[in-house]
């Protein structure tokens, strides 16, 4: 089983525009908002905040939605 990405790791994820490359900025373990969208993070189900290399946009994803890259 692959290890969960951590802050600083390069990752890819799927979006409606295709595959996106970026970096994990931080692990969020409490509810928050990004661009007006609720992020339902908790200690039991953390979300990873990622930043797109191409656009600089931030988003939150479950660790299982991210694939570590080299």
GROMACS .gro file of N, CA and C in nm:
model
  210
    1UNK      N    1   0.084  -0.118   0.000
    1UNK     CA    2   0.000   0.000   0.000
    1UNK      C    3   0.088   0.125   0.000
    2UNK      N    4   0.053   0.222  -0.083
    2UNK     CA    5   0.131   0.344  -0.092
    2UNK      C    6   0.112   0.429   0.033
    3UNK      N    7   0.214   0.507   0.066
    3UNK     CA    8   0.203   0.595   0.182
    3UNK      C    9   0.125   0.719   0.145
    4UNK      N   10   0.060   0.777   0.245
    4UNK     CA   11  -0.020   0.897   0.225
    4UNK      C   12   0.072   1.015   0.194
    5UNK      N   13   0.035   1.098   0.095
    5UNK     CA   14   0.116   1.216   0.068
    5UNK      C   15   0.121   1.307   0.191
    6UNK      N   16   0.231   1.380   0.205
    6UNK     CA   17   0.246   1.473   0.317
    6UNK      C   18   0.288   1.609   0.263
    7UNK      N   19   0.279   1.714   0.345
    7UNK     CA   20   0.317   1.848   0.298
    7UNK      C   21   0.455   1.849   0.233
    8UNK      N   22   0.462   1.914   0.116
    8UNK     CA   23   0.586   1.922   0.041
    8UNK      C   24   0.594   1.822  -0.072
    9UNK      N   25   0.512   1.715  -0.067
    9UNK     CA   26   0.514   1.613  -0.172
    9UNK      C   27   0.452   1.665  -0.301
   10UNK      N   28   0.509   1.625  -0.414
   10UNK     CA   29   0.450   1.651  -0.544
   10UNK      C   30   0.345   1.543  -0.569
   11UNK      N   31   0.229   1.585  -0.619
   11UNK     CA   32   0.119   1.492  -0.641
   11UNK      C   33   0.046   1.525  -0.771
   12UNK      N   34  -0.036   1.431  -0.816
   12UNK     CA   35  -0.130   1.456  -0.925
   12UNK      C   36  -0.268   1.417  -0.876
   13UNK      N   37  -0.371   1.477  -0.939
   13UNK     CA   38  -0.509   1.443  -0.908
   13UNK      C   39  -0.594   1.470  -1.031
   14UNK      N   40  -0.711   1.411  -1.033
   14UNK     CA   41  -0.802   1.428  -1.147
   14UNK      C   42  -0.897   1.543  -1.119
   15UNK      N   43  -0.920   1.623  -1.224
   15UNK     CA   44  -1.019   1.731  -1.217
   15UNK      C   45  -1.103   1.724  -1.343
   16UNK      N   46  -1.203   1.809  -1.352
   16UNK     CA   47  -1.286   1.810  -1.471
   16UNK      C   48  -1.207   1.852  -1.595
   17UNK      N   49  -1.094   1.919  -1.577
   17UNK     CA   50  -1.009   1.960  -1.688
   17UNK      C   51  -0.902   1.856  -1.721
   18UNK      N   52  -0.895   1.748  -1.646
   18UNK     CA   53  -0.794   1.645  -1.669
   18UNK      C   54  -0.704   1.627  -1.548
   19UNK      N   55  -0.586   1.573  -1.570
   19UNK     CA   56  -0.491   1.549  -1.461
   19UNK      C   57  -0.418   1.678  -1.426
   20UNK      N   58  -0.410   1.706  -1.297
   20UNK     CA   59  -0.346   1.828  -1.248
   20UNK      C   60  -0.224   1.789  -1.165
   21UNK      N   61  -0.115   1.864  -1.181
   21UNK     CA   62   0.005   1.844  -1.101
   21UNK      C   63   0.016   1.957  -1.000
   22UNK      N   64   0.066   1.925  -0.882
   22UNK     CA   65   0.084   2.028  -0.781
   22UNK      C   66   0.157   1.974  -0.661
   23UNK      N   67   0.148   2.049  -0.551
   23UNK     CA   68   0.215   2.011  -0.426
   23UNK      C   69   0.117   2.017  -0.311
   24UNK      N   70   0.141   1.929  -0.213
   24UNK     CA   71   0.063   1.932  -0.090
   24UNK      C   72   0.115   2.048  -0.006
   25UNK      N   73   0.024   2.137   0.033
   25UNK     CA   74   0.061   2.253   0.113
   25UNK      C   75   0.052   2.219   0.262
   26UNK      N   76  -0.059   2.154   0.302
   26UNK     CA   77  -0.075   2.117   0.442
   26UNK      C   78  -0.185   2.014   0.457
   27UNK      N   79  -0.188   1.951   0.575
   27UNK     CA   80  -0.294   1.858   0.610
   27UNK      C   81  -0.391   1.933   0.700
   28UNK      N   82  -0.518   1.933   0.663
   28UNK     CA   83  -0.622   2.002   0.741
   28UNK      C   84  -0.699   1.898   0.821
   29UNK      N   85  -0.711   1.920   0.953
   29UNK     CA   86  -0.781   1.825   1.040
   29UNK      C   87  -0.901   1.886   1.111
   30UNK      N   88  -0.943   2.004   1.065
   30UNK     CA   89  -1.064   2.065   1.120
   30UNK      C   90  -1.140   2.133   1.007
   31UNK      N   91  -1.272   2.147   1.021
   31UNK     CA   92  -1.351   2.208   0.914
   31UNK      C   93  -1.300   2.348   0.880
   32UNK      N   94  -1.300   2.380   0.751
   32UNK     CA   95  -1.254   2.510   0.705
   32UNK      C   96  -1.324   2.542   0.573
   33UNK      N   97  -1.286   2.652   0.510
   33UNK     CA   98  -1.339   2.688   0.379
   33UNK      C   99  -1.227   2.726   0.286
   34UNK      N  100  -1.243   2.691   0.158
   34UNK     CA  101  -1.150   2.733   0.053
   34UNK      C  102  -1.235   2.790  -0.059
   35UNK      N  103  -1.212   2.914  -0.093
   35UNK     CA  104  -1.286   2.983  -0.199
   35UNK      C  105  -1.437   2.970  -0.179
   36UNK      N  106  -1.483   2.979  -0.056
   36UNK     CA  107  -1.626   2.972  -0.026
   36UNK      C  108  -1.683   2.832  -0.020
   37UNK      N  109  -1.602   2.730  -0.039
   37UNK     CA  110  -1.649   2.592  -0.033
   37UNK      C  111  -1.610   2.531   0.101
   38UNK      N  112  -1.705   2.459   0.161
   38UNK     CA  113  -1.678   2.394   0.288
   38UNK      C  114  -1.585   2.275   0.268
   39UNK      N  115  -1.488   2.262   0.358
   39UNK     CA  116  -1.397   2.148   0.360
   39UNK      C  117  -1.429   2.071   0.488
   40UNK      N  118  -1.485   1.951   0.471
   40UNK     CA  119  -1.528   1.871   0.586
   40UNK      C  120  -1.414   1.786   0.640
   41UNK      N  121  -1.309   1.852   0.685
   41UNK     CA  122  -1.193   1.781   0.739
   41UNK      C  123  -1.212   1.755   0.888
   42UNK      N  124  -1.153   1.645   0.934
   42UNK     CA  125  -1.156   1.613   1.076
   42UNK      C  126  -1.030   1.532   1.109
   43UNK      N  127  -1.007   1.509   1.237
   43UNK     CA  128  -0.891   1.429   1.276
   43UNK      C  129  -0.904   1.287   1.224
   44UNK      N  130  -1.027   1.235   1.219
   44UNK     CA  131  -1.051   1.099   1.169
   44UNK      C  132  -1.046   1.092   1.017
   45UNK      N  133  -1.084   1.200   0.949
   45UNK     CA  134  -1.083   1.204   0.802
   45UNK      C  135  -1.020   1.334   0.755
   46UNK      N  136  -0.887   1.343   0.761
   46UNK     CA  137  -0.819   1.467   0.721
   46UNK      C  138  -0.828   1.490   0.571
   47UNK      N  139  -0.814   1.614   0.532
   47UNK     CA  140  -0.809   1.654   0.392
   47UNK      C  141  -0.671   1.715   0.367
   48UNK      N  142  -0.620   1.698   0.247
   48UNK     CA  143  -0.492   1.758   0.211
   48UNK      C  144  -0.517   1.880   0.124
   49UNK      N  145  -0.457   1.991   0.161
   49UNK     CA  146  -0.468   2.114   0.083
   49UNK      C  147  -0.356   2.111  -0.020
   50UNK      N  148  -0.393   2.123  -0.147
   50UNK     CA  149  -0.297   2.116  -0.257
   50UNK      C  150  -0.300   2.244  -0.338
   51UNK      N  151  -0.187   2.274  -0.400
   51UNK     CA  152  -0.175   2.394  -0.484
   51UNK      C  153  -0.131   2.351  -0.623
   52UNK      N  154  -0.206   2.392  -0.724
   52UNK     CA  155  -0.176   2.358  -0.862
   52UNK      C  156  -0.048   2.426  -0.908
   53UNK      N  157   0.041   2.350  -0.974
   53UNK     CA  158   0.163   2.407  -1.030
   53UNK      C  159   0.131   2.504  -1.143
   54UNK      N  160   0.027   2.475  -1.221
   54UNK     CA  161  -0.006   2.555  -1.340
   54UNK      C  162  -0.078   2.685  -1.306
   55UNK      N  163  -0.182   2.676  -1.221
   55UNK     CA  164  -0.265   2.794  -1.196
   55UNK      C  165  -0.242   2.859  -1.060
   56UNK      N  166  -0.182   2.785  -0.967
   56UNK     CA  167  -0.163   2.838  -0.832
   56UNK      C  168  -0.287   2.827  -0.746
   57UNK      N  169  -0.395   2.770  -0.801
   57UNK     CA  170  -0.520   2.755  -0.726
   57UNK      C  171  -0.503   2.649  -0.618
   58UNK      N  172  -0.574   2.669  -0.507
   58UNK     CA  173  -0.570   2.571  -0.399
   58UNK      C  174  -0.701   2.494  -0.395
   59UNK      N  175  -0.693   2.371  -0.346
   59UNK     CA  176  -0.810   2.285  -0.333
   59UNK      C  177  -0.784   2.186  -0.221
   60UNK      N  178  -0.890   2.123  -0.173
   60UNK     CA  179  -0.878   2.020  -0.070
   60UNK      C  180  -0.919   1.887  -0.129
   61UNK      N  181  -0.842   1.783  -0.096
   61UNK     CA  182  -0.872   1.649  -0.146
   61UNK      C  183  -0.848   1.547  -0.035
   62UNK      N  184  -0.921   1.436  -0.044
   62UNK     CA  185  -0.893   1.323   0.044
   62UNK      C  186  -0.759   1.266   0.001
   63UNK      N  187  -0.681   1.215   0.095
   63UNK     CA  188  -0.552   1.156   0.059
   63UNK      C  189  -0.561   1.050  -0.051
   64UNK      N  190  -0.672   0.973  -0.050
   64UNK     CA  191  -0.689   0.865  -0.149
   64UNK      C  192  -0.706   0.918  -0.291
   65UNK      N  193  -0.740   1.045  -0.308
   65UNK     CA  194  -0.760   1.104  -0.441
   65UNK      C  195  -0.629   1.153  -0.501
   66UNK      N  196  -0.521   1.152  -0.424
   66UNK     CA  197  -0.393   1.204  -0.471
   66UNK      C  198  -0.294   1.092  -0.498
   67UNK      N  199  -0.213   1.111  -0.602
   67UNK     CA  200  -0.108   1.014  -0.635
   67UNK      C  201   0.025   1.086  -0.625
   68UNK      N  202   0.114   1.032  -0.541
   68UNK     CA  203   0.248   1.091  -0.529
   68UNK      C  204   0.326   1.075  -0.658
   69UNK      N  205   0.403   1.179  -0.693
   69UNK     CA  206   0.490   1.174  -0.810
   69UNK      C  207   0.633   1.190  -0.763
   70UNK      N  208   0.726   1.170  -0.855
   70UNK     CA  209   0.868   1.181  -0.817
   70UNK      C  210   0.917   1.320  -0.822
   0.00000   0.00000   0.00000
